[in-house]
mmCIF file with all atom_site columns, C-alpha atoms in Angstrom:
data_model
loop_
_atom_site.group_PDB
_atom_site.id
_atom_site.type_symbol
_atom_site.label_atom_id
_atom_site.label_alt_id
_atom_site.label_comp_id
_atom_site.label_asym_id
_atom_site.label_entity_id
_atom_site.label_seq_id
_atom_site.pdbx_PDB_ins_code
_atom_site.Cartn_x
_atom_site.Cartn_y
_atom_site.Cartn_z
_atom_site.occupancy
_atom_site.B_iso_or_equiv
_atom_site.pdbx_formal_charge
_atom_site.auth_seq_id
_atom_site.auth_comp_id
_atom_site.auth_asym_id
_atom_site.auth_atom_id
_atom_site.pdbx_PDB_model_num
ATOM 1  C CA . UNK N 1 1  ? 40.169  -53.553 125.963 1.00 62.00 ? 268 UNK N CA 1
ATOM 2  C CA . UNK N 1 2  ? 40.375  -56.865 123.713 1.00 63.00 ? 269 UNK N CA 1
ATOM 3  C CA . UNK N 1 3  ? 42.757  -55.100 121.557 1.00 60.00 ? 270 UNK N CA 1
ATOM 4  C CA . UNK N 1 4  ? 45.161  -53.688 124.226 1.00 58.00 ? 271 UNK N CA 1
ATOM 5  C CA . UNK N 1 5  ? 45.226  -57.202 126.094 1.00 55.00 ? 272 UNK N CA 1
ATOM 6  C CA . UNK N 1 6  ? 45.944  -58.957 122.573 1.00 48.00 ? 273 UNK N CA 1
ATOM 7  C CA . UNK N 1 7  ? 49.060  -56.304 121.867 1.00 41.00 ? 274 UNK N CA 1
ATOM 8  C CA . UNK N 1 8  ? 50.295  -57.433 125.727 1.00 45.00 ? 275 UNK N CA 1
ATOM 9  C CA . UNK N 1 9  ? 50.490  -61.065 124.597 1.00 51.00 ? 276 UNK N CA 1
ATOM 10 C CA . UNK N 1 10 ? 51.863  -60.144 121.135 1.00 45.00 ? 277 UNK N CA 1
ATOM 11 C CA . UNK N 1 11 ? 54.591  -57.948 123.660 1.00 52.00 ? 278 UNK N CA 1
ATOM 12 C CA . UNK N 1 12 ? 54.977  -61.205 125.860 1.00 50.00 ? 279 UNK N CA 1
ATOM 13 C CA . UNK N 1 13 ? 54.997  -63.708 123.361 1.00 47.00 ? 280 UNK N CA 1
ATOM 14 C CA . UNK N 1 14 ? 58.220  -62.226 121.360 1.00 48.00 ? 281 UNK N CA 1
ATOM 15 C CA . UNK N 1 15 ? 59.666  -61.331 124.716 1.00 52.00 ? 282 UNK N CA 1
ATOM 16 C CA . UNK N 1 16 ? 59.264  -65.303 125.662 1.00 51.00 ? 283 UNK N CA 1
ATOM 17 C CA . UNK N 1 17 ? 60.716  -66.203 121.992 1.00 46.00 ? 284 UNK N CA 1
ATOM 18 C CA . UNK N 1 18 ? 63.918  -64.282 122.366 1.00 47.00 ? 285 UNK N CA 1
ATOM 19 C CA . UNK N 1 19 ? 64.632  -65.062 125.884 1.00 48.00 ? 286 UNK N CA 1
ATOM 20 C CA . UNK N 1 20 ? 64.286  -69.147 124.832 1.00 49.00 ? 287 UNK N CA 1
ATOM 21 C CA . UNK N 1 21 ? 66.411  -68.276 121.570 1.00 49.00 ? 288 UNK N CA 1
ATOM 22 C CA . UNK N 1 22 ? 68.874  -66.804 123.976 1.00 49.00 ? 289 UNK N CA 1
ATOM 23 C CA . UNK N 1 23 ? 72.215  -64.821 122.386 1.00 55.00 ? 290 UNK N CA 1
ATOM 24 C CA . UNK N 1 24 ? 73.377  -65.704 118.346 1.00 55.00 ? 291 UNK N CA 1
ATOM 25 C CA . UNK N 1 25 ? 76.443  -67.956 118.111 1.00 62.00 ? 292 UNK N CA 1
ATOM 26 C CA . UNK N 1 26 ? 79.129  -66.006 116.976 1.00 68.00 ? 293 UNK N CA 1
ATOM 27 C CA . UNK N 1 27 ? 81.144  -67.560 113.989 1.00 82.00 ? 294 UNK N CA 1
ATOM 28 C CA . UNK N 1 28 ? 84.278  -67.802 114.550 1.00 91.00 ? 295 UNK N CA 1
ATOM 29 C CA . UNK N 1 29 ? 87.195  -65.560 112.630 1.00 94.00 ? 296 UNK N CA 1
ATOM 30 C CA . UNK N 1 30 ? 88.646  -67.352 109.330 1.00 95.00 ? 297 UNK N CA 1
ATOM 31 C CA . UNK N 1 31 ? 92.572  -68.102 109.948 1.00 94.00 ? 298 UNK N CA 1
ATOM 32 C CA . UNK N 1 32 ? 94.227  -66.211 106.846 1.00 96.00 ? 299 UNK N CA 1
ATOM 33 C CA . UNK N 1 33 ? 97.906  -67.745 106.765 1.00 95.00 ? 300 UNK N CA 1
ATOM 34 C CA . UNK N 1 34 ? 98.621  -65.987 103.433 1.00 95.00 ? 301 UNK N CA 1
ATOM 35 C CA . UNK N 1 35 ? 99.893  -62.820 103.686 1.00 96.00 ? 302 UNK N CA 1
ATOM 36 C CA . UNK N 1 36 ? 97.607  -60.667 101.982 1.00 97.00 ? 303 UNK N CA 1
ATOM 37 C CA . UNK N 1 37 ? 100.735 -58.025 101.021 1.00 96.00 ? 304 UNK N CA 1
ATOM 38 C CA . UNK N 1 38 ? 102.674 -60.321 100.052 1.00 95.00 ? 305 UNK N CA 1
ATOM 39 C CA . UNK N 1 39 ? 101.058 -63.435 98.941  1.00 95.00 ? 306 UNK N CA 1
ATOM 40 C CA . UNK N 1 40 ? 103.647 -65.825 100.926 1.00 93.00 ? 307 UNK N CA 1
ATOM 41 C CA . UNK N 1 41 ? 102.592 -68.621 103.434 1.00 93.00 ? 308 UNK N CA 1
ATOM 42 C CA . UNK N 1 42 ? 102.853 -67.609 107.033 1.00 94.00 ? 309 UNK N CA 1
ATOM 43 C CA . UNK N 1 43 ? 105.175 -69.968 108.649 1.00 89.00 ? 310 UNK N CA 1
ATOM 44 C CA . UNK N 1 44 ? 105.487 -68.483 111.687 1.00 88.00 ? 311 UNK N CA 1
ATOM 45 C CA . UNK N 1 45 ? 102.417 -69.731 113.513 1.00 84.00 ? 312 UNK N CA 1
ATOM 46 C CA . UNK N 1 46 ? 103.396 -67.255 116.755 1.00 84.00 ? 313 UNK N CA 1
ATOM 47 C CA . UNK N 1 47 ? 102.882 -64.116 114.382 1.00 76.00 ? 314 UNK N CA 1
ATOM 48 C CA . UNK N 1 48 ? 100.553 -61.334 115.159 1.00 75.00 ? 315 UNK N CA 1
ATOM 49 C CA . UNK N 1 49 ? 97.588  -60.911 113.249 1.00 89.00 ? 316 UNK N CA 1
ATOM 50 C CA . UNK N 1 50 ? 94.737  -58.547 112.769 1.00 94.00 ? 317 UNK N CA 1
ATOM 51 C CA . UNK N 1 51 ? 91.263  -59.351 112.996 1.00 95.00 ? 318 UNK N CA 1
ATOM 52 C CA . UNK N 1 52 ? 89.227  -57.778 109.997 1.00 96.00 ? 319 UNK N CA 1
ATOM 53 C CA . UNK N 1 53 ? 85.218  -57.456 110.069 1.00 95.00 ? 320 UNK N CA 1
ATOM 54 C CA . UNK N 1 54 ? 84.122  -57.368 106.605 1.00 93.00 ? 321 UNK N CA 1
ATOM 55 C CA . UNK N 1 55 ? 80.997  -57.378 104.997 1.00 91.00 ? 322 UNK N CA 1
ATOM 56 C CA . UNK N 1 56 ? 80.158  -61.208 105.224 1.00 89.00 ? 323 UNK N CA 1
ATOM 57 C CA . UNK N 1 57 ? 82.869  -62.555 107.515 1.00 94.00 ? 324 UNK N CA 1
ATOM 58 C CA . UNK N 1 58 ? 85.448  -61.849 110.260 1.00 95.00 ? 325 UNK N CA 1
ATOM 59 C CA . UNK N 1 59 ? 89.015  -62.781 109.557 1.00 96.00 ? 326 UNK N CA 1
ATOM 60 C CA . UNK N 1 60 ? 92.111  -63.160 111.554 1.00 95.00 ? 327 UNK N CA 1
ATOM 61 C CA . UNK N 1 61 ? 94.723  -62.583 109.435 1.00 97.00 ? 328 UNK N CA 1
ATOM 62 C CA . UNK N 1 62 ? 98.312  -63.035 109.416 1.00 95.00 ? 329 UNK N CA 1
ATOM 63 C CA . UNK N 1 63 ? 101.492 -61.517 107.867 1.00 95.00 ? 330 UNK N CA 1
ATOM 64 C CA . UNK N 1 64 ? 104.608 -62.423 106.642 1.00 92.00 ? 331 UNK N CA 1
ATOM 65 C CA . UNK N 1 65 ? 106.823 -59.597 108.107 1.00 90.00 ? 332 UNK N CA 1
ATOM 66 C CA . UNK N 1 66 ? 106.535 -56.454 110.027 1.00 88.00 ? 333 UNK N CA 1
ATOM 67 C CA . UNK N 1 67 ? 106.296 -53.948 107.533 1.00 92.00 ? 334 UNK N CA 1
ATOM 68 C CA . UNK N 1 68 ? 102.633 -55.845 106.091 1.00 94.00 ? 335 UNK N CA 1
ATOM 69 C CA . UNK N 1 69 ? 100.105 -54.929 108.831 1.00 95.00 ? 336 UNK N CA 1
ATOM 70 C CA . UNK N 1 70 ? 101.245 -51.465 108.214 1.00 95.00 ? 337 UNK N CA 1
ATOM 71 C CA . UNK N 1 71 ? 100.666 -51.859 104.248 1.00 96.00 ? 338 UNK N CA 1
ATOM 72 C CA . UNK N 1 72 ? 97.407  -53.558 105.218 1.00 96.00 ? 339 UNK N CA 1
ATOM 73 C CA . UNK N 1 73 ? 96.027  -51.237 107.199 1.00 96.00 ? 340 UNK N CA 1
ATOM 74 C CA . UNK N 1 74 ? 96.525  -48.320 104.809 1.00 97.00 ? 341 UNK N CA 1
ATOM 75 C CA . UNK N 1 75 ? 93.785  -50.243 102.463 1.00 97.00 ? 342 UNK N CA 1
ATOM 76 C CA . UNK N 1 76 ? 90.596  -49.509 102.121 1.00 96.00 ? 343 UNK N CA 1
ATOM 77 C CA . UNK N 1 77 ? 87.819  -52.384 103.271 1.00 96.00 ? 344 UNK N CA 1
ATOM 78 C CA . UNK N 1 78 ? 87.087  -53.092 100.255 1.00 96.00 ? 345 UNK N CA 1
ATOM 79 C CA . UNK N 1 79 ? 90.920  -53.485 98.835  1.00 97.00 ? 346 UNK N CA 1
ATOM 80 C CA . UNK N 1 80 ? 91.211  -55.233 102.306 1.00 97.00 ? 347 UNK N CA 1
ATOM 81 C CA . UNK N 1 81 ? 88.487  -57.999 101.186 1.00 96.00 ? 348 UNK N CA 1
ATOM 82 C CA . UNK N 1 82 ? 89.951  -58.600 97.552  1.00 97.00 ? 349 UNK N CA 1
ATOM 83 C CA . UNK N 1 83 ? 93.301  -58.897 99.220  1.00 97.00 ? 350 UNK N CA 1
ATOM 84 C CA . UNK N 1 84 ? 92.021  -61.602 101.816 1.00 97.00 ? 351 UNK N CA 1
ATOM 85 C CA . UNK N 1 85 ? 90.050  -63.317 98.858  1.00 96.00 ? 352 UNK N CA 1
ATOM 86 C CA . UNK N 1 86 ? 92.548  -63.506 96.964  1.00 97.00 ? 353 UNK N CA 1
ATOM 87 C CA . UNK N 1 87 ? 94.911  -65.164 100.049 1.00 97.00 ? 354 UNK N CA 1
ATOM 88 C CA . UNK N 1 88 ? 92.207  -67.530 100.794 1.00 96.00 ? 355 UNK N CA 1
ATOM 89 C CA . UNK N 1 89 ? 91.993  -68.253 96.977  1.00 95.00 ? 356 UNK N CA 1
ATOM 90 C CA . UNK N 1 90 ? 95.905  -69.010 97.269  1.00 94.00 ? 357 UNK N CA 1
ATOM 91 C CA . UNK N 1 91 ? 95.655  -70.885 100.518 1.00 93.00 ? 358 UNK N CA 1
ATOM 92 C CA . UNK N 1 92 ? 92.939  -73.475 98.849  1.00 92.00 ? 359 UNK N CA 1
ATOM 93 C CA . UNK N 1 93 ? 94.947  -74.429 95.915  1.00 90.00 ? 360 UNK N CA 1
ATOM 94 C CA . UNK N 1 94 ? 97.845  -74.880 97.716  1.00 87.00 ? 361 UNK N CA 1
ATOM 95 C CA . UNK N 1 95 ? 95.751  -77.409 100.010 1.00 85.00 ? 362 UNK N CA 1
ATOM 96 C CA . UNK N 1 96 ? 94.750  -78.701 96.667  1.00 85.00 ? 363 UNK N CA 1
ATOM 97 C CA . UNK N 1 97 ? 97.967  -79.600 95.723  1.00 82.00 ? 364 UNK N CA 1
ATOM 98 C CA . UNK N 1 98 ? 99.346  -81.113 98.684  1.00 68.00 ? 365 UNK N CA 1
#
């Protein structure tokens, strides 16, 4: 009996922890205004994007033209992280600079 009313408050206790703890805070997407096809700045502000999920991070990125998210989407998640690396690589030294 001691050990079924000890698993109840175990049961209670976690169910008290992650009611208090309530939902995760969701990170919000990184902006990518590089275009990862392309390797230009995104000037247009307006464009459409895509948001990306990848394995450590969600990104909202951005393209130069029309023809990119179609480029873009014919990568594979992993070319699809190298390319935004290598955007957000671009984007920090040009905030570097300036």
């Amino acid at each position: 009996m001691k050990k079924i009313t000890a698993l109840f408050s175990a049961i209670a206790l976690v169910a008290s922890v992650a009611a208090i703890a309530g939902p995760g805070k969701e990170k919000k997407p990184i902006e990518v205004w590089t275009c990862p096809i392309a390797g230009q700045a995104v000037t247009d502000h307006k464009a459409k994007g895509v948001t990306f999920k990848g394995k450590t991070a969600t990104y909202d990125v951005h393209f130069c033209c029309g023809g990119c998210p179609e480029e873009f989407a014919k990568l594979s998640p992993k070319e699809k992280e190298a390319k935004i690396a290598a955007a957000l690589k671009k984007e920090a030294a040009v905030k570097k600079k300036g």
